[in-house]
Each structure stands twice: as C-alpha cells, then as structure tokens.
Backbone as CSV, one residue per row, in Angstrom:
resi,resn,N_x,N_y,N_z,CA_x,CA_y,CA_z,C_x,C_y,C_z
1,MET,-16.200,-17.517,-11.617,-14.917,-16.990,-11.153,-14.145,-18.060,-10.380
2,ALA,-12.943,-18.381,-10.788,-12.135,-19.376,-10.090,-11.242,-18.689,-9.074
3,THR,-11.851,-18.141,-8.022,-11.095,-17.361,-7.049,-11.351,-17.847,-5.637
4,ALA,-11.705,-19.124,-5.464,-12.048,-19.627,-4.145,-10.824,-19.641,-3.239
5,HIS,-11.099,-19.501,-1.944,-10.081,-19.643,-0.908,-8.972,-18.607,-1.029
6,ILE,-9.310,-17.397,-1.419,-8.318,-16.324,-1.437,-7.867,-16.008,-0.016
7,LEU,-8.825,-15.984,0.907,-8.526,-15.753,2.311,-9.051,-16.914,3.132
8,SER,-8.409,-17.140,4.275,-8.889,-18.166,5.191,-10.109,-17.649,5.946
9,ILE,-10.792,-18.541,6.618,-11.963,-18.152,7.413,-11.559,-17.149,8.487
10,ASP,-10.416,-17.367,9.132,-9.956,-16.449,10.176,-9.644,-15.070,9.601
11,GLN,-9.070,-15.031,8.402,-8.783,-13.737,7.773,-10.073,-12.993,7.442
12,LYS,-11.064,-13.711,6.965,-12.351,-13.086,6.662,-12.980,-12.490,7.914
13,ARG,-12.822,-13.185,9.027,-13.365,-12.669,10.285,-12.683,-11.373,10.700
14,LEU,-11.377,-11.273,10.408,-10.627,-10.079,10.789,-11.126,-8.831,10.076
15,ILE,-11.672,-8.976,8.873,-12.065,-7.798,8.098,-13.585,-7.651,7.964
16,ARG,-14.343,-8.416,8.719,-15.787,-8.426,8.515,-16.458,-7.112,8.891
17,HIS,-15.803,-6.283,9.721,-16.405,-5.007,10.115,-16.005,-3.865,9.190
18,HIS,-15.197,-4.144,8.181,-14.761,-3.104,7.261,-15.720,-2.992,6.077
19,GLN,-15.553,-1.918,5.312,-16.417,-1.696,4.152,-15.594,-1.244,2.968
20,VAL,-16.025,-1.666,1.762,-15.347,-1.328,0.515,-16.298,-0.584,-0.404
21,TYR,-15.773,0.434,-1.089,-16.524,1.148,-2.110,-15.670,1.171,-3.381
22,ILE,-16.274,0.919,-4.511,-15.591,0.953,-5.797,-16.041,2.200,-6.545
23,LEU,-15.114,3.121,-6.762,-15.418,4.348,-7.486,-15.053,4.139,-8.948
24,GLY,-16.050,3.814,-9.767,-15.785,3.539,-11.172,-17.062,3.190,-11.901
25,GLY,-16.940,2.987,-13.194,-18.099,2.682,-14.020,-18.642,1.280,-13.770
26,ILE,-19.854,1.041,-14.247,-20.490,-0.266,-14.093,-19.988,-1.171,-15.214
27,THR,-18.716,-1.539,-15.123,-18.085,-2.365,-16.152,-18.072,-3.826,-15.706
28,ILE,-17.753,-4.704,-16.643,-17.679,-6.126,-16.318,-16.615,-6.368,-15.246
29,GLN,-15.458,-5.726,-15.396,-14.398,-5.935,-14.413,-14.822,-5.474,-13.024
30,ASN,-15.440,-4.309,-12.940,-15.856,-3.813,-11.641,-16.956,-4.667,-11.032
31,GLN,-17.808,-5.223,-11.866,-18.816,-6.137,-11.359,-18.187,-7.431,-10.870
32,LEU,-17.120,-7.898,-11.554,-16.379,-9.064,-11.081,-15.709,-8.770,-9.743
33,MET,-15.170,-7.566,-9.617,-14.582,-7.176,-8.342,-15.614,-7.188,-7.236
34,ARG,-16.789,-6.653,-7.526,-17.850,-6.639,-6.525,-18.230,-8.061,-6.114
35,ASP,-18.290,-8.969,-7.107,-18.585,-10.367,-6.808,-17.478,-10.991,-5.955
36,LEU,-16.211,-10.630,-6.274,-15.090,-11.138,-5.496,-15.234,-10.752,-4.031
37,PHE,-15.485,-9.484,-3.784,-15.618,-9.024,-2.404,-16.792,-9.696,-1.707
38,GLN,-17.895,-9.841,-2.429,-19.095,-10.382,-1.807,-18.983,-11.874,-1.512
39,TYR,-18.532,-12.647,-2.506,-18.578,-14.099,-2.366,-17.296,-14.704,-1.808
40,GLU,-16.166,-14.037,-1.999,-14.907,-14.597,-1.522,-14.402,-13.936,-0.249
41,LEU,-14.652,-12.629,-0.082,-14.171,-11.913,1.094,-15.286,-11.602,2.080
42,GLN,-16.518,-11.870,1.673,-17.700,-11.616,2.505,-17.826,-10.143,2.887
43,LEU,-17.496,-9.290,1.937,-17.720,-7.856,2.042,-18.740,-7.482,0.974
44,TYR,-19.442,-6.391,1.178,-20.538,-6.030,0.274,-20.335,-4.592,-0.210
45,PRO,-19.552,-4.436,-1.277,-19.135,-3.098,-1.698,-20.211,-2.320,-2.443
46,GLY,-20.127,-1.006,-2.295,-20.890,-0.127,-3.161,-20.127,0.082,-4.451
47,LEU,-20.832,0.332,-5.540,-20.203,0.559,-6.845,-20.906,1.716,-7.525
48,SER,-20.131,2.762,-7.843,-20.713,3.936,-8.484,-19.609,4.768,-9.125
49,PRO,-19.897,5.478,-10.232,-18.926,6.407,-10.806,-18.887,7.754,-10.081
50,ASP,-19.770,7.935,-9.109,-19.882,9.212,-8.386,-19.542,8.998,-6.917
51,ILE,-18.465,9.618,-6.433,-18.044,9.434,-5.048,-19.120,9.888,-4.069
52,LYS,-19.945,10.846,-4.479,-20.972,11.354,-3.563,-22.144,10.393,-3.403
53,ALA,-22.119,9.303,-4.175,-23.143,8.277,-3.987,-22.867,7.433,-2.749
54,PHE,-21.655,7.506,-2.219,-21.288,6.729,-1.047,-21.472,7.575,0.210
55,PRO,-21.857,6.969,1.311,-22.020,7.747,2.554,-20.682,8.274,3.039
56,VAL,-20.678,9.482,3.580,-19.428,10.057,4.077,-19.050,9.480,5.437
57,SER,-19.978,8.829,6.100,-19.679,8.194,7.383,-20.663,7.061,7.602
58,SER,-20.245,6.098,8.382,-21.130,4.982,8.726,-20.606,4.298,9.970
59,ASN,-21.493,3.617,10.663,-21.126,2.916,11.890,-20.652,1.512,11.535
60,LEU,-19.351,1.295,11.613,-18.791,0.005,11.229,-18.203,-0.739,12.424
61,ASN,-18.573,-0.355,13.644,-18.077,-1.029,14.841,-16.548,-1.068,14.876
62,GLY,-15.945,0.064,14.581,-14.492,0.159,14.619,-13.805,-0.214,13.331
63,GLY,-14.570,-0.567,12.286,-13.975,-0.952,11.020,-13.501,0.243,10.212
64,ARG,-12.768,-0.044,9.152,-12.263,0.992,8.262,-13.067,1.015,6.975
65,ARG,-13.030,2.147,6.295,-13.724,2.320,5.031,-12.685,2.510,3.937
66,LEU,-12.732,1.642,2.941,-11.784,1.679,1.831,-12.512,2.047,0.553
67,VAL,-11.976,3.022,-0.176,-12.496,3.334,-1.503,-11.434,2.990,-2.529
68,LEU,-11.805,2.157,-3.495,-10.943,1.766,-4.602,-11.303,2.619,-5.814
69,ILE,-10.349,3.395,-6.314,-10.596,4.339,-7.394,-10.122,3.740,-8.711
70,ASP,-11.053,3.538,-9.631,-10.739,2.965,-10.939,-9.993,4.008,-11.784
71,CYS,-8.771,3.668,-12.203,-7.930,4.608,-12.961,-7.940,4.337,-14.462
72,LEU,-8.757,3.387,-14.912,-8.686,2.935,-16.298,-8.942,4.064,-17.290
73,GLU,-9.947,4.882,-17.036,-10.301,5.939,-17.980,-10.057,7.336,-17.401
74,ARG,-9.197,7.417,-16.399,-8.885,8.701,-15.791,-7.544,9.216,-16.296
75,ASP,-7.457,10.527,-16.463,-6.175,11.179,-16.707,-5.531,11.357,-15.334
76,MET,-4.621,10.447,-14.969,-4.126,10.421,-13.601,-3.278,11.640,-13.252
77,ASP,-2.600,12.230,-14.233,-1.845,13.448,-13.947,-2.784,14.565,-13.503
78,ASN,-3.869,14.740,-14.229,-4.845,15.762,-13.850,-5.575,15.385,-12.571
79,TYR,-5.795,14.083,-12.381,-6.529,13.657,-11.190,-5.734,13.963,-9.919
80,LEU,-4.424,13.740,-9.955,-3.606,14.052,-8.786,-3.582,15.552,-8.517
81,ALA,-3.713,16.351,-9.549,-3.687,17.806,-9.390,-5.056,18.373,-9.028
82,GLY,-6.098,17.568,-9.110,-7.450,18.042,-8.837,-7.772,18.105,-7.358
83,ARG,-9.021,18.467,-7.061,-9.427,18.681,-5.668,-10.243,17.532,-5.090
84,GLU,-10.839,16.700,-5.945,-11.715,15.642,-5.436,-10.983,14.721,-4.465
85,LEU,-9.770,14.311,-4.830,-9.016,13.377,-4.003,-8.671,13.967,-2.646
86,THR,-8.085,15.155,-2.652,-7.587,15.736,-1.404,-8.672,16.399,-0.566
87,ASP,-9.688,16.960,-1.207,-10.700,17.711,-0.470,-11.891,16.868,-0.035
88,TYR,-12.149,15.785,-0.750,-13.347,15.018,-0.416,-13.032,13.570,-0.059
89,ILE,-12.268,12.876,-0.914,-12.100,11.438,-0.719,-11.218,11.126,0.487
90,VAL,-10.002,11.673,0.533,-9.081,11.358,1.626,-9.652,11.743,2.994
91,PRO,-10.298,12.906,3.145,-10.837,13.240,4.470,-11.973,12.333,4.943
92,HIS,-12.689,11.675,4.020,-13.878,10.917,4.408,-13.685,9.402,4.406
93,PHE,-12.558,8.935,3.918,-12.290,7.498,3.888,-10.927,7.232,4.528
94,GLN,-10.895,6.297,5.462,-9.626,6.003,6.125,-8.601,5.427,5.166
95,LEU,-9.070,4.705,4.147,-8.169,4.041,3.205,-8.572,4.389,1.779
96,VAL,-7.602,4.804,0.988,-7.823,5.138,-0.419,-6.805,4.369,-1.249
97,ALA,-7.260,3.693,-2.289,-6.345,2.940,-3.145,-6.712,3.154,-4.605
98,PHE,-5.699,3.131,-5.462,-5.892,3.202,-6.911,-5.827,1.787,-7.486
99,PHE,-6.673,1.495,-8.476,-6.528,0.237,-9.199,-6.675,0.496,-10.692
100,ASN,-6.261,-0.483,-11.473,-6.181,-0.344,-12.935,-5.131,0.683,-13.347
101,LEU,-4.078,0.787,-12.549,-2.964,1.657,-12.917,-2.101,0.974,-13.974
102,LEU,-1.493,1.778,-14.830,-0.511,1.244,-15.760,0.725,0.786,-14.986
103,PRO,1.314,-0.357,-15.347,2.570,-0.762,-14.705,3.635,0.322,-14.891
104,HIS,4.487,0.481,-13.883,5.552,1.494,-13.919,4.966,2.901,-14.070
105,TRP,3.862,3.144,-13.399,3.214,4.455,-13.452,4.174,5.558,-13.023
106,GLY,4.839,5.382,-11.894,5.913,6.281,-11.508,5.549,7.430,-10.601
107,ARG,4.265,7.561,-10.217,3.898,8.688,-9.361,3.325,8.222,-8.021
108,GLU,3.714,7.011,-7.613,3.194,6.461,-6.369,3.589,7.299,-5.146
109,ARG,4.830,7.769,-5.122,5.269,8.555,-3.962,4.434,9.818,-3.812
110,GLU,4.184,10.483,-4.912,3.356,11.688,-4.876,1.954,11.362,-4.378
111,ALA,1.414,10.243,-4.852,0.067,9.843,-4.425,0.035,9.525,-2.935
112,ILE,1.085,8.870,-2.426,1.145,8.569,-0.993,1.128,9.852,-0.186
113,ASN,1.857,10.851,-0.632,1.885,12.125,0.090,0.531,12.826,0.075
114,LEU,-0.325,12.468,-0.884,-1.678,13.027,-0.933,-2.667,12.198,-0.121
115,GLY,-2.222,11.055,0.404,-3.089,10.248,1.255,-3.490,8.899,0.703
116,VAL,-2.980,8.518,-0.476,-3.309,7.215,-1.066,-2.499,6.136,-0.352
117,LYS,-3.152,5.005,-0.032,-2.502,3.960,0.756,-2.262,2.658,-0.002
118,GLY,-2.782,2.538,-1.231,-2.607,1.275,-1.941,-2.613,1.451,-3.442
119,PHE,-1.974,0.498,-4.146,-1.847,0.567,-5.603,-2.023,-0.824,-6.209
120,PHE,-2.911,-0.919,-7.185,-3.143,-2.157,-7.918,-3.038,-1.840,-9.410
121,TYR,-2.440,-2.761,-10.173,-2.112,-2.498,-11.562,-2.974,-3.349,-12.497
122,ARG,-2.996,-2.958,-13.767,-3.862,-3.627,-14.737,-3.485,-5.087,-14.941
123,THR,-2.261,-5.426,-14.607,-1.805,-6.806,-14.750,-2.092,-7.649,-13.503
124,ASP,-2.581,-7.037,-12.436,-2.858,-7.779,-11.202,-4.084,-8.669,-11.356
125,SER,-4.015,-9.842,-10.777,-5.154,-10.753,-10.787,-6.127,-10.384,-9.677
126,LEU,-7.323,-10.977,-9.731,-8.289,-10.755,-8.659,-7.773,-11.314,-7.342
127,GLU,-6.958,-12.363,-7.404,-6.376,-12.914,-6.186,-5.448,-11.903,-5.520
128,ILE,-4.629,-11.213,-6.321,-3.754,-10.178,-5.775,-4.588,-9.047,-5.190
129,LEU,-5.665,-8.700,-5.867,-6.551,-7.657,-5.353,-7.108,-8.048,-3.988
130,GLY,-7.546,-9.306,-3.863,-8.079,-9.761,-2.581,-7.042,-9.725,-1.486
131,GLU,-5.834,-10.181,-1.796,-4.745,-10.154,-0.813,-4.406,-8.720,-0.413
132,GLY,-4.375,-7.831,-1.412,-4.040,-6.443,-1.126,-5.082,-5.747,-0.281
133,VAL,-6.346,-6.015,-0.539,-7.418,-5.413,0.262,-7.317,-5.880,1.712
134,PHE,-7.047,-7.171,1.903,-6.872,-7.686,3.269,-5.718,-6.967,3.961
135,THR,-4.593,-6.783,3.250,-3.433,-6.119,3.836,-3.723,-4.659,4.135
136,LEU,-4.470,-3.999,3.277,-4.861,-2.617,3.545,-5.655,-2.521,4.843
137,PHE,-6.604,-3.414,5.024,-7.429,-3.374,6.225,-6.639,-3.713,7.481
138,THR,-5.683,-4.621,7.377,-4.981,-5.079,8.571,-3.709,-4.294,8.862
139,GLU,-3.050,-3.764,7.811,-1.803,-3.041,8.020,-1.868,-1.582,7.599
140,GLY,-2.883,-1.208,6.805,-3.063,0.185,6.426,-2.281,0.635,5.221
141,LEU,-1.587,-0.297,4.528,-0.772,0.097,3.387,-0.562,-1.110,2.481
142,TRP,-0.658,-0.907,1.163,-0.362,-1.959,0.184,0.438,-1.324,-0.936
143,ILE,1.759,-1.518,-0.890,2.644,-0.983,-1.918,3.412,-2.154,-2.495
144,PRO,3.087,-2.607,-3.697,3.782,-3.749,-4.285,5.265,-3.484,-4.456
145,ARG,6.029,-4.565,-4.438,7.473,-4.460,-4.618,7.793,-3.761,-5.937
146,GLY,8.724,-2.818,-5.887,9.150,-2.124,-7.095,8.328,-0.892,-7.429
147,ALA,7.284,-0.599,-6.639,6.426,0.526,-6.976,7.039,1.865,-6.605
148,LEU,8.013,1.877,-5.710,8.510,3.141,-5.189,9.845,3.588,-5.773
149,PHE,10.546,2.696,-6.427,11.854,3.089,-6.931,12.309,2.105,-7.981
150,GLU,13.333,2.496,-8.728,13.915,1.615,-9.730,14.743,0.538,-9.048
151,PRO,14.963,-0.601,-9.684,15.773,-1.654,-9.078,17.167,-1.157,-8.714
152,LEU,17.760,-1.802,-7.722,19.040,-1.361,-7.198,20.120,-1.322,-8.269
153,GLU,20.090,-2.298,-9.192,21.153,-2.343,-10.185,21.081,-1.183,-11.172
154,ASP,19.986,-0.449,-11.209,19.871,0.696,-12.094,20.437,1.973,-11.467
155,GLU,20.764,1.919,-10.163,21.281,3.104,-9.489,22.753,3.279,-9.834
156,GLU,23.224,4.498,-9.752,24.640,4.755,-9.992,25.442,4.410,-8.740
157,GLY,26.626,3.885,-8.932,27.481,3.547,-7.809,27.135,2.196,-7.224
158,ASP,27.981,1.710,-6.308,27.717,0.419,-5.703,26.788,0.576,-4.516
159,ALA,26.374,-0.563,-3.951,25.377,-0.547,-2.888,25.865,0.214,-1.660
160,GLU,27.158,0.009,-1.297,27.659,0.660,-0.090,27.602,2.184,-0.229
161,ASP,28.009,2.714,-1.392,27.955,4.160,-1.615,26.523,4.662,-1.597
162,LEU,25.602,3.868,-2.174,24.208,4.272,-2.232,23.636,4.423,-0.838
163,TYR,23.893,3.458,0.027,23.330,3.520,1.376,23.952,4.661,2.175
164,ASP,25.238,4.946,1.920,25.887,6.052,2.616,25.269,7.392,2.239
165,LYS,24.728,7.487,1.019,24.176,8.750,0.536,22.721,8.972,0.947
166,LEU,22.101,7.961,1.610,20.708,8.127,2.023,20.606,9.322,2.966
167,ALA,19.758,10.285,2.608,19.629,11.512,3.401,18.319,11.487,4.173
168,PHE,18.377,11.668,5.468,17.188,11.707,6.312,16.911,13.157,6.679
169,GLN,15.654,13.569,6.512,15.291,14.961,6.741,15.301,15.320,8.221
170,SER,15.069,14.325,9.078,15.045,14.607,10.508,16.429,14.376,11.100
171,PRO,17.144,15.430,11.524,18.513,15.268,12.011,18.581,14.559,13.352
172,ASN,17.458,14.445,14.065,17.450,13.835,15.381,17.347,12.317,15.320
173,ILE,17.134,11.746,14.131,17.012,10.308,13.981,18.281,9.785,13.330
174,LEU,19.072,9.051,14.098,20.358,8.586,13.612,20.284,7.086,13.366
175,LEU,20.021,6.719,12.130,20.019,5.316,11.753,21.405,4.913,11.285
176,THR,21.809,3.697,11.637,23.083,3.189,11.148,22.966,2.855,9.665
177,ARG,24.112,2.618,9.025,24.085,2.277,7.614,23.304,0.985,7.388
178,ARG,23.491,0.014,8.273,22.763,-1.241,8.134,21.266,-1.030,8.299
179,GLU,20.866,-0.179,9.228,19.443,0.097,9.430,18.842,0.791,8.211
180,LYS,19.599,1.713,7.618,19.132,2.352,6.387,18.969,1.322,5.276
181,GLN,19.916,0.413,5.212,19.883,-0.642,4.206,18.634,-1.506,4.368
182,ILE,18.342,-1.885,5.598,17.182,-2.734,5.853,15.883,-1.953,5.639
183,LEU,15.872,-0.673,5.989,14.690,0.134,5.738,14.394,0.211,4.250
184,ARG,15.422,0.334,3.458,15.232,0.338,2.010,14.691,-1.008,1.527
185,ASP,15.186,-2.094,2.093,14.690,-3.413,1.725,13.225,-3.585,2.114
186,LEU,12.818,-3.008,3.237,11.400,-3.036,3.607,10.581,-2.319,2.545
187,GLY,11.113,-1.205,2.031,10.430,-0.478,0.976,10.343,-1.259,-0.321
188,ARG,11.253,-2.211,-0.510,11.211,-3.065,-1.695,10.203,-4.197,-1.539
189,GLY,9.619,-4.314,-0.360,8.645,-5.373,-0.132,9.261,-6.687,0.292
190,LEU,10.561,-6.695,0.643,11.215,-7.936,1.036,10.789,-8.359,2.440
191,ARG,10.668,-9.654,2.648,10.367,-10.219,3.954,11.680,-10.441,4.716
192,ASN,11.555,-10.706,6.008,12.749,-10.861,6.850,13.694,-11.927,6.308
193,LYS,13.151,-13.063,5.869,13.974,-14.148,5.366,14.748,-13.713,4.128
194,ASN,14.069,-12.974,3.215,14.736,-12.515,1.996,15.833,-11.507,2.313
195,ILE,15.571,-10.615,3.270,16.576,-9.621,3.664,17.803,-10.316,4.236
196,ALA,17.563,-11.301,5.089,18.672,-12.044,5.706,19.532,-12.722,4.647
197,GLU,18.875,-13.358,3.681,19.610,-14.044,2.622,20.398,-13.053,1.770
198,GLU,19.797,-11.903,1.487,20.458,-10.918,0.630,21.670,-10.302,1.312
199,LEU,21.571,-10.087,2.628,22.654,-9.422,3.352,23.643,-10.401,3.967
200,GLY,23.309,-11.688,3.948,24.203,-12.684,4.516,24.251,-12.656,6.027
201,ILE,23.105,-12.343,6.656,23.024,-12.308,8.114,21.864,-13.187,8.556
202,GLY,21.749,-13.423,9.848,20.679,-14.258,10.368,19.353,-13.528,10.392
203,GLU,18.268,-14.286,10.312,16.937,-13.676,10.354,16.685,-12.997,11.691
204,ALA,17.206,-13.575,12.782,17.049,-12.956,14.101,17.736,-11.598,14.149
205,THR,18.873,-11.480,13.457,19.576,-10.197,13.404,18.761,-9.166,12.639
206,VAL,18.122,-9.601,11.564,17.251,-8.705,10.802,16.130,-8.190,11.703
207,LYS,15.529,-9.083,12.466,14.431,-8.685,13.352,14.903,-7.668,14.383
208,THR,16.123,-7.859,14.882,16.666,-6.905,15.855,16.852,-5.534,15.223
209,HIS,17.394,-5.496,14.006,17.561,-4.217,13.307,16.203,-3.548,13.068
210,ILE,15.205,-4.328,12.666,13.880,-3.763,12.405,13.284,-3.194,13.692
211,TYR,13.447,-3.918,14.790,12.965,-3.420,16.075,13.611,-2.080,16.408
212,ASN,14.924,-1.979,16.187,15.625,-0.730,16.483,15.164,0.404,15.571
213,ILE,14.894,0.075,14.295,14.375,1.083,13.364,13.034,1.603,13.851
214,TYR,12.123,0.686,14.191,10.801,1.084,14.681,10.924,2.014,15.878
215,LYS,11.796,1.640,16.794,11.962,2.412,18.030,12.486,3.818,17.736
216,LYS,13.446,3.902,16.811,14.045,5.205,16.512,13.100,6.149,15.780
217,ILE,12.310,5.621,14.842,11.461,6.507,14.042,10.038,6.597,14.579
218,GLY,9.754,5.822,15.641,8.468,5.958,16.322,7.302,5.316,15.608
219,VAL,7.517,4.117,15.038,6.427,3.394,14.388,6.290,2.021,15.027
220,ARG,5.201,1.319,14.679,4.920,0.030,15.313,4.857,-1.132,14.336
221,ARG,4.862,-0.844,13.043,4.735,-1.929,12.078,5.445,-1.582,10.780
222,ARG,5.601,-2.615,9.959,6.336,-2.503,8.704,5.752,-1.445,7.771
223,SER,4.432,-1.448,7.600,3.807,-0.503,6.683,4.042,0.942,7.110
224,GLU,4.041,1.197,8.428,4.282,2.543,8.931,5.732,2.958,8.684
225,ALA,6.660,1.998,8.792,8.063,2.304,8.533,8.280,2.678,7.068
226,VAL,7.623,1.953,6.156,7.742,2.260,4.734,7.150,3.634,4.440
227,LEU,5.993,3.927,5.029,5.370,5.227,4.806,6.260,6.348,5.336
228,TRP,6.869,6.137,6.508,7.795,7.132,7.067,8.963,7.350,6.111
229,ALA,9.498,6.262,5.571,10.633,6.367,4.653,10.277,7.122,3.401
230,VAL,9.063,6.877,2.882,8.617,7.587,1.679,8.523,9.086,1.960
231,ARG,7.922,9.431,3.081,7.701,10.842,3.397,8.998,11.573,3.707
232,HIS,10.030,10.828,4.102,11.308,11.458,4.412,12.350,11.209,3.326
233,ASN,11.875,10.775,2.137,12.772,10.590,0.992,13.952,9.665,1.303
234,CYS,13.644,8.549,1.945,14.703,7.636,2.374,14.825,6.394,1.507
235,LEU,14.100,6.332,0.408,14.149,5.136,-0.422,14.864,5.368,-1.746
236,HIS,15.555,6.469,-1.872,16.285,6.772,-3.104,17.514,5.866,-3.197
C-alpha cells in the first residue's frame, strides 16, 4: 500500500485513544482499510459483518468510538428506514459514518438527522479516508464539499435572491444576509481563504463573521455550525 505519511506524528498522537470498527464483509478493500488504520494511523480496528460482534462500550480514556458502515452491498433506502441504525448503532457509538456510497447519493441530510456524522464515497482514495477519519475524531463531522446540496449555479435566481430566501426555523436567531451567505459557504466545505476570495472581502472579516455566527447559534466550531445549518434547513 502506497499510503505512507497520511497523518503526521502529532496527528496520530491526537487520535491514539480512539477506536474504529468496520461494519462490513471480509473483503479485500475492507482488509486494506484495516491495514491502513493499523499501519498508517496506528489504530487497530475490528472488522465484522455483524454489529453485535463489537463491544457496546469500552474504556478508551476519553476517546471516541467510530463505526464505519460498508454501503457497497446494502440497500441504503431500506437501511435508513430500518431499526439497526437508530436503535442500536447510533446510541452505542459516538461517531457513525457511511463508506462506499455512490457519488451524488442525495440522502446525506436525512442520514445526518438520524445521527450519521461522516460520508465516504466509492471514488474516495484511502488517503481521503484517513484524512476523514482524523477529522471525524477531532471535529466530530466529515461532510465532503457538495454532499449537502446542488452547486450554486444550479439554483434558480441569482445569489442575492437565494440568500434572502434562506429560512431559519428559530425566530430568535437573527443572522444577517452576509452571515447566512458565509454559513452556506461553510456547508460547501470552503475554507476562510476561499470564502474571502469568493466574496471579495478580507480573511479577517470572514473570521469575524464566523465568530458572530458561532455566538448567535451557540456553537464552538465549524462542524457544529454546519450540523446546525443542516438541522435547521439553512443550506438550501
């Protein structure tokens, strides 16, 4: 496997108390994933097609438990409607992620509302998987750019009209049009520098807007702001 140096030594130290479980068949790909976690991320995942083969609790010294659910041979429409995810997996694992999803699956928002925190697609490399797992452990959410909505140019009307129409379910939270705009850009996966370039403003100004957004909606980090936006239908 040519996957060396996916994470730095310091990054590996940050996630050393966490644990990964792979819910899927004993396939070549899943075995490669297990090798990736073991040799490149220094994690030692369990691998089984049966979720009940994994312990429902363990002492990880404050670490998180992530279960990666293989979607390759699953009927995902039926799986989202079933009970295993909501009744057993989400309550017993702090982090739940889907992998081997078809690109443009289209049901990520629904999955987030059921407790899923990450999405990996069949076209993703093992390097992307490693980066995403690290982000899940450190930020609690991994939503690739474009997973939550269609590109802006596919929307009806111009950008200014679109942002004006953003509806927030909580009437007590009054975000400005610019703050709504930046919140949507956070949902697109854009970094501060990219947002600044797109809007024609300074990066320091972007940071100020983000700080004000966090303060108004009661979150502390980017991933929490995106999750709040998803749950309040603010990324349309």
